[in-house]
Tab-separated table of C-alpha atoms (C1' of nucleotides) in Angstrom:
chain	number	residue	atom	x	y	z
W	1	MET	CA	119.609	16.428	-114.772
W	2	SER	CA	118.644	16.334	-118.438
W	3	LYS	CA	118.201	20.044	-118.847
W	4	PRO	CA	121.080	21.694	-120.605
W	5	THR	CA	122.472	24.150	-118.135
W	6	GLU	CA	125.463	26.373	-118.670
W	7	ARG	CA	128.158	24.066	-117.405
W	8	ASP	CA	130.321	21.309	-118.788
W	9	ILE	CA	128.933	18.186	-117.172
W	10	ALA	CA	131.364	15.865	-118.887
W	11	GLY	CA	134.244	18.081	-117.796
W	12	ILE	CA	133.009	17.999	-114.235
W	13	ARG	CA	132.788	14.202	-114.281
W	14	ALA	CA	136.251	13.955	-115.741
W	15	ARG	CA	137.706	16.218	-113.115
W	16	GLN	CA	136.021	14.246	-110.402
W	17	ALA	CA	137.530	11.061	-111.764
W	18	ARG	CA	140.976	12.561	-111.984
W	19	GLU	CA	140.776	13.898	-108.461
W	20	ASP	CA	140.213	10.354	-107.218
W	21	TYR	CA	143.928	9.881	-107.628
W	22	ASN	CA	144.919	13.112	-105.949
W	23	LEU	CA	146.128	12.103	-102.516
W	24	PHE	CA	145.987	15.674	-101.249
W	25	SER	CA	142.321	15.735	-102.057
W	26	ARG	CA	141.523	12.232	-100.821
W	27	LEU	CA	143.019	12.607	-97.373
W	28	PRO	CA	140.666	15.302	-96.088
W	29	ALA	CA	137.642	13.329	-97.228
W	30	VAL	CA	138.748	10.050	-95.731
W	31	TYR	CA	139.705	11.735	-92.502
W	32	ALA	CA	136.402	13.588	-92.321
W	33	ALA	CA	134.513	10.353	-92.844
W	34	SER	CA	136.545	8.687	-90.124
W	35	ARG	CA	135.915	11.478	-87.681
W	36	SER	CA	132.245	11.499	-88.479
W	37	GLN	CA	131.916	7.753	-88.014
W	38	GLY	CA	133.885	7.913	-84.803
W	39	GLN	CA	131.596	10.580	-83.427
W	40	LYS	CA	128.555	8.466	-84.225
W	41	PHE	CA	129.995	5.454	-82.440
W	42	LEU	CA	130.836	7.580	-79.438
W	43	GLN	CA	127.323	8.926	-79.460
W	44	LYS	CA	126.088	5.367	-79.056
W	45	GLY	CA	128.645	4.779	-76.345
W	46	GLY	CA	127.723	7.537	-73.954
W	47	GLY	CA	128.397	10.753	-75.817
W	48	LEU	CA	132.108	11.357	-75.383
W	49	SER	CA	133.918	13.607	-77.830
W	50	ILE	CA	136.772	12.153	-79.821
W	51	VAL	CA	139.397	13.952	-77.806
W	52	GLU	CA	137.804	12.792	-74.569
W	53	TRP	CA	137.678	9.201	-75.774
W	54	ARG	CA	141.281	9.150	-76.903
W	55	THR	CA	142.427	10.687	-73.665
W	56	LEU	CA	140.486	8.333	-71.419
W	57	TRP	CA	141.628	5.376	-73.477
W	58	ASP	CA	145.283	6.368	-73.176
W	59	LEU	CA	145.031	7.065	-69.470
W	60	HIS	CA	143.195	3.808	-68.911
W	61	GLU	CA	145.795	1.809	-70.796
W	62	VAL	CA	149.010	3.227	-69.430
W	63	GLY	CA	148.142	5.203	-66.311
W	64	PRO	CA	148.994	8.794	-65.373
W	65	MET	CA	150.985	10.888	-67.793
W	66	THR	CA	151.700	14.459	-68.770
W	67	ILE	CA	149.834	16.579	-71.273
W	68	ARG	CA	152.776	16.278	-73.607
W	69	ASP	CA	152.724	12.497	-73.371
W	70	LEU	CA	149.062	12.501	-74.332
W	71	ALA	CA	149.677	14.832	-77.246
W	72	THR	CA	152.557	12.706	-78.478
W	73	ILE	CA	150.602	9.466	-78.318
W	74	GLN	CA	147.657	11.070	-80.052
W	75	ARG	CA	149.903	12.717	-82.631
W	76	ALA	CA	148.150	15.997	-81.951
W	77	ASP	CA	149.105	19.485	-80.872
W	78	HIS	CA	149.396	19.913	-77.116
W	79	SER	CA	147.031	22.862	-77.232
W	80	LEU	CA	144.189	20.561	-78.158
W	81	LEU	CA	144.629	18.663	-74.922
W	82	SER	CA	145.443	21.757	-72.956
W	83	ARG	CA	142.068	23.115	-73.889
W	84	ALA	CA	140.053	19.932	-73.459
W	85	LEU	CA	141.385	18.836	-70.083
W	86	PRO	CA	139.931	21.485	-67.772
W	87	GLU	CA	136.445	20.554	-68.954
W	88	MET	CA	137.227	16.873	-68.422
W	89	ARG	CA	138.355	17.654	-64.920
W	90	ARG	CA	135.137	19.553	-64.331
W	91	LYS	CA	133.209	16.458	-65.371
W	92	GLY	CA	135.210	14.353	-62.966
W	93	PHE	CA	136.863	12.378	-65.765
W	94	VAL	CA	140.416	13.186	-64.765
W	95	THR	CA	142.533	14.757	-62.061
W	96	MET	CA	145.421	17.065	-62.818
W	97	ARG	CA	148.341	17.947	-60.635
W	98	ARG	CA	151.612	19.739	-61.092
W	99	ASP	CA	154.561	17.371	-61.274
W	100	VAL	CA	156.780	17.672	-58.201
W	101	GLN	CA	159.976	16.693	-60.038
W	102	ASP	CA	159.357	19.005	-62.973
W	103	GLY	CA	157.253	22.020	-62.242
W	104	ARG	CA	156.505	22.629	-65.893
W	105	GLN	CA	154.586	19.429	-66.333
W	106	THR	CA	151.028	18.589	-65.421
W	107	ILE	CA	150.270	14.998	-64.586
W	108	VAL	CA	146.863	13.814	-65.725
W	109	GLU	CA	145.206	10.772	-64.215
W	110	ILE	CA	141.924	9.068	-64.935
W	111	ALA	CA	139.280	9.469	-62.204
W	112	GLU	CA	136.110	7.631	-61.228
W	113	ALA	CA	133.696	9.260	-63.680
W	114	GLY	CA	136.319	8.922	-66.385
W	115	ARG	CA	136.657	5.235	-65.775
W	116	ALA	CA	132.891	4.858	-65.955
W	117	ALA	CA	132.691	6.815	-69.200
W	118	TYR	CA	135.492	4.715	-70.603
W	119	GLU	CA	133.717	1.481	-69.725
W	120	ARG	CA	130.599	2.711	-71.473
W	121	ALA	CA	132.364	3.695	-74.669
W	122	ALA	CA	134.956	0.924	-74.878
W	123	PRO	CA	132.725	-1.935	-76.121
W	124	VAL	CA	131.334	0.120	-78.978
W	125	MET	CA	134.772	1.291	-80.016
W	126	ALA	CA	136.161	-2.205	-79.765
W	127	ARG	CA	133.383	-3.303	-82.064
W	128	ARG	CA	134.468	-0.703	-84.555
W	129	ARG	CA	138.066	-1.844	-84.556
W	130	ALA	CA	136.956	-5.432	-84.892
W	131	ALA	CA	134.847	-4.520	-87.900
W	132	LEU	CA	137.818	-2.807	-89.475
W	133	HIS	CA	139.856	-5.941	-89.017
W	134	GLY	CA	137.128	-7.784	-90.853
W	135	VAL	CA	137.818	-5.600	-93.855
W	136	PHE	CA	141.614	-5.389	-93.795
W	137	SER	CA	143.976	-8.257	-93.071
W	138	GLU	CA	147.029	-7.774	-90.874
W	139	GLU	CA	149.243	-7.580	-93.928
W	140	GLU	CA	147.009	-5.041	-95.587
W	141	ILE	CA	146.977	-2.843	-92.530
W	142	ALA	CA	150.746	-3.012	-92.411
W	143	ALA	CA	150.938	-2.027	-96.070
W	144	PHE	CA	148.429	0.770	-95.606
W	145	VAL	CA	150.322	2.065	-92.593
W	146	GLY	CA	153.495	1.880	-94.650
W	147	TYR	CA	151.995	4.235	-97.198
W	148	LEU	CA	150.807	6.543	-94.446
W	149	ASP	CA	154.315	6.556	-92.989
W	150	ARG	CA	155.833	7.527	-96.293
W	151	MET	CA	153.177	10.134	-96.888
W	152	GLU	CA	153.745	11.619	-93.473
W	153	GLU	CA	157.462	11.670	-94.058
W	154	PHE	CA	156.899	13.531	-97.303
W	155	LEU	CA	154.553	15.968	-95.614
W	156	ARG	CA	157.112	16.834	-92.965
W	157	ILE	CA	159.831	17.843	-95.366
W	158	PRO	CA	160.421	21.562	-94.840
W	159	ILE	CA	159.023	23.517	-97.734
W	160	GLU	CA	162.350	25.097	-98.637
W	161	GLU	CA	163.575	21.683	-99.665
W	162	PHE	CA	161.028	21.651	-102.461
W	163	LEU	CA	161.333	25.159	-103.694
W	164	LYS	CA	165.067	25.451	-103.882
W	165	GLU	CA	165.568	22.495	-106.231
W	166	ASP	CA	165.296	23.401	-109.855
W	167	THR	CA	164.750	19.882	-111.014
W	168	VAL	CA	162.384	17.525	-109.333
W	169	GLU	CA	163.476	13.908	-108.878
G	1	MET	CA	164.481	12.936	-69.278
G	2	SER	CA	166.468	10.869	-66.805
G	3	LYS	CA	164.651	12.039	-63.730
G	4	PRO	CA	162.214	9.505	-62.392
G	5	THR	CA	158.815	11.100	-62.578
G	6	GLU	CA	155.559	9.468	-61.625
G	7	ARG	CA	154.651	7.943	-64.950
G	8	ASP	CA	155.329	4.756	-66.847
G	9	ILE	CA	157.677	5.856	-69.599
G	10	ALA	CA	158.025	2.394	-71.064
G	11	GLY	CA	154.252	2.031	-71.125
G	12	ILE	CA	153.911	5.333	-72.912
G	13	ARG	CA	156.448	4.282	-75.525
G	14	ALA	CA	154.704	0.987	-76.011
G	15	ARG	CA	151.351	2.620	-76.460
G	16	GLN	CA	152.822	5.041	-78.946
G	17	ALA	CA	154.225	2.148	-80.931
G	18	ARG	CA	150.961	0.260	-80.877
G	19	GLU	CA	149.032	3.319	-81.993
G	20	ASP	CA	151.206	3.488	-85.095
G	21	TYR	CA	149.055	0.697	-86.464
G	22	ASN	CA	145.751	2.252	-85.497
G	23	LEU	CA	144.345	3.652	-88.711
G	24	PHE	CA	141.764	5.723	-86.864
G	25	SER	CA	144.556	7.472	-85.072
G	26	ARG	CA	146.882	7.797	-88.068
G	27	LEU	CA	144.403	9.436	-90.390
G	28	PRO	CA	143.905	12.656	-88.407
G	29	ALA	CA	147.641	13.145	-88.105
G	30	VAL	CA	148.417	12.540	-91.746
G	31	TYR	CA	145.570	14.757	-92.815
G	32	ALA	CA	146.642	17.518	-90.463
G	33	ALA	CA	150.171	17.348	-91.810
G	34	SER	CA	148.871	17.519	-95.352
G	35	ARG	CA	146.715	20.510	-94.603
G	36	SER	CA	149.522	22.245	-92.826
G	37	GLN	CA	151.959	21.649	-95.674
G	38	GLY	CA	149.366	22.780	-98.187
G	39	GLN	CA	148.838	26.008	-96.319
G	40	LYS	CA	152.546	26.694	-96.288
G	41	PHE	CA	152.831	26.164	-100.014
G	42	LEU	CA	149.866	28.429	-100.598
G	43	GLN	CA	151.489	31.011	-98.393
G	44	LYS	CA	154.447	31.012	-100.754
G	45	GLY	CA	152.099	31.180	-103.698
G	46	GLY	CA	150.185	34.298	-102.846
G	47	GLY	CA	148.338	33.504	-99.655
G	48	LEU	CA	145.228	31.674	-100.793
G	49	SER	CA	143.379	29.482	-98.331
G	50	ILE	CA	143.007	25.805	-99.144
G	51	VAL	CA	139.342	26.154	-100.005
G	52	GLU	CA	140.082	29.109	-102.235
G	53	TRP	CA	142.835	27.258	-104.020
G	54	ARG	CA	140.746	24.160	-104.649
G	55	THR	CA	137.881	26.237	-105.909
G	56	LEU	CA	139.940	28.364	-108.261
G	57	TRP	CA	141.699	25.283	-109.530
G	58	ASP	CA	138.434	23.508	-110.298
G	59	LEU	CA	136.913	26.542	-111.944
G	60	HIS	CA	140.046	27.127	-113.960
G	61	GLU	CA	140.154	23.540	-115.184
G	62	VAL	CA	136.552	22.934	-116.128
G	63	GLY	CA	134.833	26.314	-116.286
G	64	PRO	CA	131.663	27.544	-114.585
G	65	MET	CA	129.776	25.183	-112.313
G	66	THR	CA	127.382	25.103	-109.406
G	67	ILE	CA	128.213	25.094	-105.730
G	68	ARG	CA	127.156	21.477	-105.545
G	69	ASP	CA	129.490	20.568	-108.384
G	70	LEU	CA	132.362	22.158	-106.533
G	71	ALA	CA	131.468	20.379	-103.324
G	72	THR	CA	131.230	17.033	-105.111
G	73	ILE	CA	134.571	17.413	-106.841
G	74	GLN	CA	136.207	18.488	-103.622
G	75	ARG	CA	134.491	15.721	-101.648
G	76	ALA	CA	133.434	18.296	-99.113
G	77	ASP	CA	130.228	19.501	-97.567
G	78	HIS	CA	128.502	22.134	-99.646
G	79	SER	CA	128.266	24.414	-96.643
G	80	LEU	CA	132.014	24.853	-96.727
G	81	LEU	CA	131.772	26.327	-100.203
G	82	SER	CA	128.595	28.173	-99.443
G	83	ARG	CA	130.411	30.022	-96.732
G	84	ALA	CA	133.655	30.643	-98.584
G	85	LEU	CA	132.246	31.916	-101.859
G	86	PRO	CA	130.803	35.296	-100.835
G	87	GLU	CA	134.224	36.332	-99.584
G	88	MET	CA	135.803	35.120	-102.806
G	89	ARG	CA	133.333	37.180	-104.752
G	90	ARG	CA	134.154	40.182	-102.623
G	91	LYS	CA	137.811	39.715	-103.542
G	92	GLY	CA	136.925	39.567	-107.193
G	93	PHE	CA	137.995	35.925	-107.499
G	94	VAL	CA	134.655	34.674	-108.794
G	95	THR	CA	131.281	35.765	-110.022
G	96	MET	CA	128.057	34.118	-108.926
G	97	ARG	CA	124.741	34.144	-110.656
G	98	ARG	CA	121.496	32.322	-110.258
G	99	ASP	CA	121.003	29.626	-112.877
G	100	VAL	CA	118.244	30.552	-115.306
G	101	GLN	CA	117.246	26.976	-116.018
G	102	ASP	CA	117.192	25.924	-112.371
G	103	GLY	CA	116.521	28.721	-109.937
G	104	ARG	CA	117.886	26.734	-107.006
G	105	GLN	CA	121.383	26.617	-108.347
G	106	THR	CA	124.104	29.206	-108.241
G	107	ILE	CA	126.602	29.196	-111.048
G	108	VAL	CA	130.106	30.140	-110.016
G	109	GLU	CA	132.657	31.343	-112.518
G	110	ILE	CA	136.267	32.385	-112.169
G	111	ALA	CA	136.915	36.111	-112.591
G	112	GLU	CA	139.935	38.251	-113.371
G	113	ALA	CA	141.423	38.490	-109.902
G	114	GLY	CA	140.739	34.791	-109.429
G	115	ARG	CA	142.634	33.919	-112.559
G	116	ALA	CA	145.547	36.038	-111.401
G	117	ALA	CA	145.556	34.412	-107.981
G	118	TYR	CA	145.423	31.017	-109.622
G	119	GLU	CA	148.395	31.786	-111.828
G	120	ARG	CA	150.387	32.855	-108.815
G	121	ALA	CA	149.627	29.727	-106.805
G	122	ALA	CA	149.651	27.121	-109.561
G	123	PRO	CA	153.422	26.779	-110.072
G	124	VAL	CA	154.071	26.205	-106.395
G	125	MET	CA	151.304	23.666	-106.135
G	126	ALA	CA	152.460	21.908	-109.271
G	127	ARG	CA	155.866	21.668	-107.688
G	128	ARG	CA	154.340	19.991	-104.717
G	129	ARG	CA	152.532	17.386	-106.788
G	130	ALA	CA	155.682	16.753	-108.774
G	131	ALA	CA	157.614	16.191	-105.567
G	132	LEU	CA	155.008	13.710	-104.411
G	133	HIS	CA	155.404	11.823	-107.643
G	134	GLY	CA	159.086	11.669	-106.915
G	135	VAL	CA	158.252	9.729	-103.766
G	136	PHE	CA	155.469	7.449	-104.991
G	137	SER	CA	155.373	5.615	-108.296
G	138	GLU	CA	152.196	5.415	-110.350
G	139	GLU	CA	151.559	1.894	-109.128
G	140	GLU	CA	152.109	2.874	-105.527
G	141	ILE	CA	149.690	5.750	-105.781
G	142	ALA	CA	147.123	3.417	-107.284
G	143	ALA	CA	147.629	0.969	-104.434
G	144	PHE	CA	147.465	3.728	-101.828
G	145	VAL	CA	144.286	5.081	-103.388
G	146	GLY	CA	142.898	1.560	-103.367
G	147	TYR	CA	143.356	1.391	-99.620
G	148	LEU	CA	141.769	4.805	-99.220
G	149	ASP	CA	138.815	3.647	-101.313
G	150	ARG	CA	138.298	0.615	-99.142
G	151	MET	CA	138.719	2.643	-95.985
G	152	GLU	CA	136.202	5.176	-97.185
G	153	GLU	CA	133.771	2.438	-98.071
G	154	PHE	CA	134.132	1.036	-94.575
G	155	LEU	CA	133.643	4.446	-93.051
G	156	ARG	CA	130.415	4.999	-94.907
G	157	ILE	CA	128.710	1.870	-93.656
G	158	PRO	CA	125.796	3.010	-91.504
G	159	ILE	CA	126.544	2.412	-87.876
G	160	GLU	CA	123.552	0.142	-87.327
G	161	GLU	CA	125.201	-2.407	-89.574
G	162	PHE	CA	127.959	-2.813	-87.044
G	163	LEU	CA	125.985	-2.815	-83.873
G	164	LYS	CA	123.248	-5.212	-84.831
G	165	GLU	CA	125.572	-8.112	-85.635
G	166	ASP	CA	126.375	-10.200	-82.622
G	167	THR	CA	129.450	-11.761	-84.092
G	168	VAL	CA	131.995	-9.861	-86.000
G	169	GLU	CA	133.323	-11.603	-89.085
R	1	DA	C1'	96.605	20.530	-111.203
R	2	DG	C1'	97.842	19.924	-106.477
R	3	DA	C1'	100.306	17.483	-102.963
R	4	DA	C1'	104.415	15.373	-101.641
R	5	DA	C1'	109.152	14.533	-102.187
R	6	DT	C1'	113.609	15.993	-103.594
R	7	DT	C1'	117.320	19.213	-104.331
R	8	DA	C1'	120.275	23.514	-103.858
R	9	DT	C1'	121.700	26.803	-100.956
R	10	DA	C1'	122.357	29.466	-96.571
R	11	DT	C1'	123.300	29.639	-91.819
R	12	DG	C1'	123.966	28.603	-86.777
R	13	DA	C1'	126.383	25.783	-83.626
R	14	DC	C1'	129.950	22.774	-82.910
R	15	DT	C1'	134.559	19.864	-83.116
R	16	DT	C1'	139.107	19.053	-84.403
R	17	DG	C1'	143.049	20.776	-85.637
R	18	DT	C1'	146.818	24.347	-86.602
R	19	DC	C1'	150.276	28.193	-85.452
R	20	DA	C1'	152.304	31.829	-82.766
R	21	DC	C1'	153.434	33.877	-78.661
R	22	DG	C1'	154.108	34.549	-73.674
R	23	DA	C1'	155.148	32.998	-68.964
R	24	DA	C1'	157.186	29.791	-65.975
R	25	DT	C1'	160.434	26.263	-65.150
R	26	DT	C1'	164.350	23.413	-66.098
R	27	DA	C1'	168.677	22.261	-68.515
R	28	DT	C1'	172.940	23.642	-70.706
R	29	DT	C1'	176.846	26.584	-71.644
R	30	DT	C1'	180.263	29.634	-70.701
P	1	DA	C1'	176.968	31.481	-60.868
P	2	DA	C1'	174.989	33.853	-64.549
P	3	DA	C1'	173.426	33.843	-69.065
P	4	DT	C1'	171.359	31.338	-72.657
P	5	DA	C1'	168.605	27.823	-74.528
P	6	DA	C1'	165.020	24.567	-74.408
P	7	DT	C1'	160.685	22.681	-72.747
P	8	DT	C1'	155.878	22.722	-70.902
P	9	DC	C1'	151.709	24.637	-70.802
P	10	DG	C1'	147.991	28.107	-71.653
P	11	DT	C1'	145.628	31.023	-74.748
P	12	DG	C1'	144.184	33.900	-78.742
P	13	DA	C1'	143.185	33.725	-83.496
P	14	DC	C1'	142.114	31.134	-87.216
P	15	DA	C1'	140.955	27.183	-90.896
P	16	DA	C1'	138.522	23.337	-92.298
P	17	DG	C1'	135.361	20.308	-91.527
P	18	DT	C1'	130.761	18.352	-89.777
P	19	DC	C1'	125.519	18.217	-88.849
P	20	DA	C1'	120.948	19.968	-88.491
P	21	DT	C1'	117.558	22.929	-89.898
P	22	DA	C1'	115.210	26.387	-92.730
P	23	DT	C1'	113.781	28.287	-97.217
P	24	DA	C1'	113.040	28.360	-101.958
P	25	DA	C1'	112.714	26.065	-106.280
P	26	DT	C1'	112.032	21.964	-109.001
P	27	DT	C1'	110.430	17.147	-109.813
P	28	DT	C1'	107.553	13.395	-109.138
P	29	DC	C1'	103.417	11.220	-107.907
P	30	DT	C1'	98.473	10.688	-107.692
DNA sequence: AGAAATTATATGACTTGTCACGAATTATTT
DNA sequence: AAATAATTCGTGACAAGTCATATAATTTCT
């Protein structure tokens, strides 16, 4: 690290420091860290994947619902669930049946093995949430979520809105 | 939406509302929205991928650097860069050469086509950052980044730290 | 100097997420 | 009632990440 190599170390440091304040660059990193930590906790709690955990948790908390309901709650694309569910059914985690009232919908319900897997993972995940609440107060979480709300709102503005204006602000 | 189907609509709504305050569930969604918006902007600006854009931007700003430098600045795993760079070289975006001082390192430098691609994308991306600054003040960004810092710190605590304690907080 | 540890890179295998499109079903308009 | 529109789900194709492991080169330790 003392050898003079053909790059501008000070420039690199400076850029790094500046990028700390670039939200577009911070979000991927924070998300990746969150996913990674989540996967490790789940590993300790029986080996569920994140999608499996979220799905079992939702189904456990509110009962049977459609694929779309799950996607909406999880703020994810329906295709993610659509792809994960058949495997979960194979493992005996859930049952799936076509809705009688609306033939487009599939109703997903937690099953025996799913309940068992949930019970195994839940304590570890509860521990994680508790630890988070040891770091952030209620008010801080609300403030943080407020920023995320505003960020999300910004991110959902259709791109034309930005490019047509000649003056920003 | 008025037909009574076999699921607890109120429960689903309630869960959705509660999940709004679950940071672990908000982060993926906000990140995904950011990525998606970024891709759309890049589409308008010549069709670079996100990794390509970040890399060209870094190289343009600070000059030649190693793969590790790029990964550090971008807060990403080096393998992401390691995989993306050969294709970028093929497109004439960058050159790569083994460092003479340290034979482990590869020095990446922006090339002609890379500079051109950067120039095409930069205005659009600058527009995006400007728009963001129309939504968040300097102080707000600092506060937001502060929360992200603390969140990231929390997320990097080794898992054993959580599980060994018998009482949280 | 030689052994052991560290570091940089490449690569395989995997997860999470997107978008776009098609098929089936339901809802709305005319 | 028929035509049109909207919604649900499945699936292909892809991007952006991770981790683990291997190899080569450099540093550090004894």
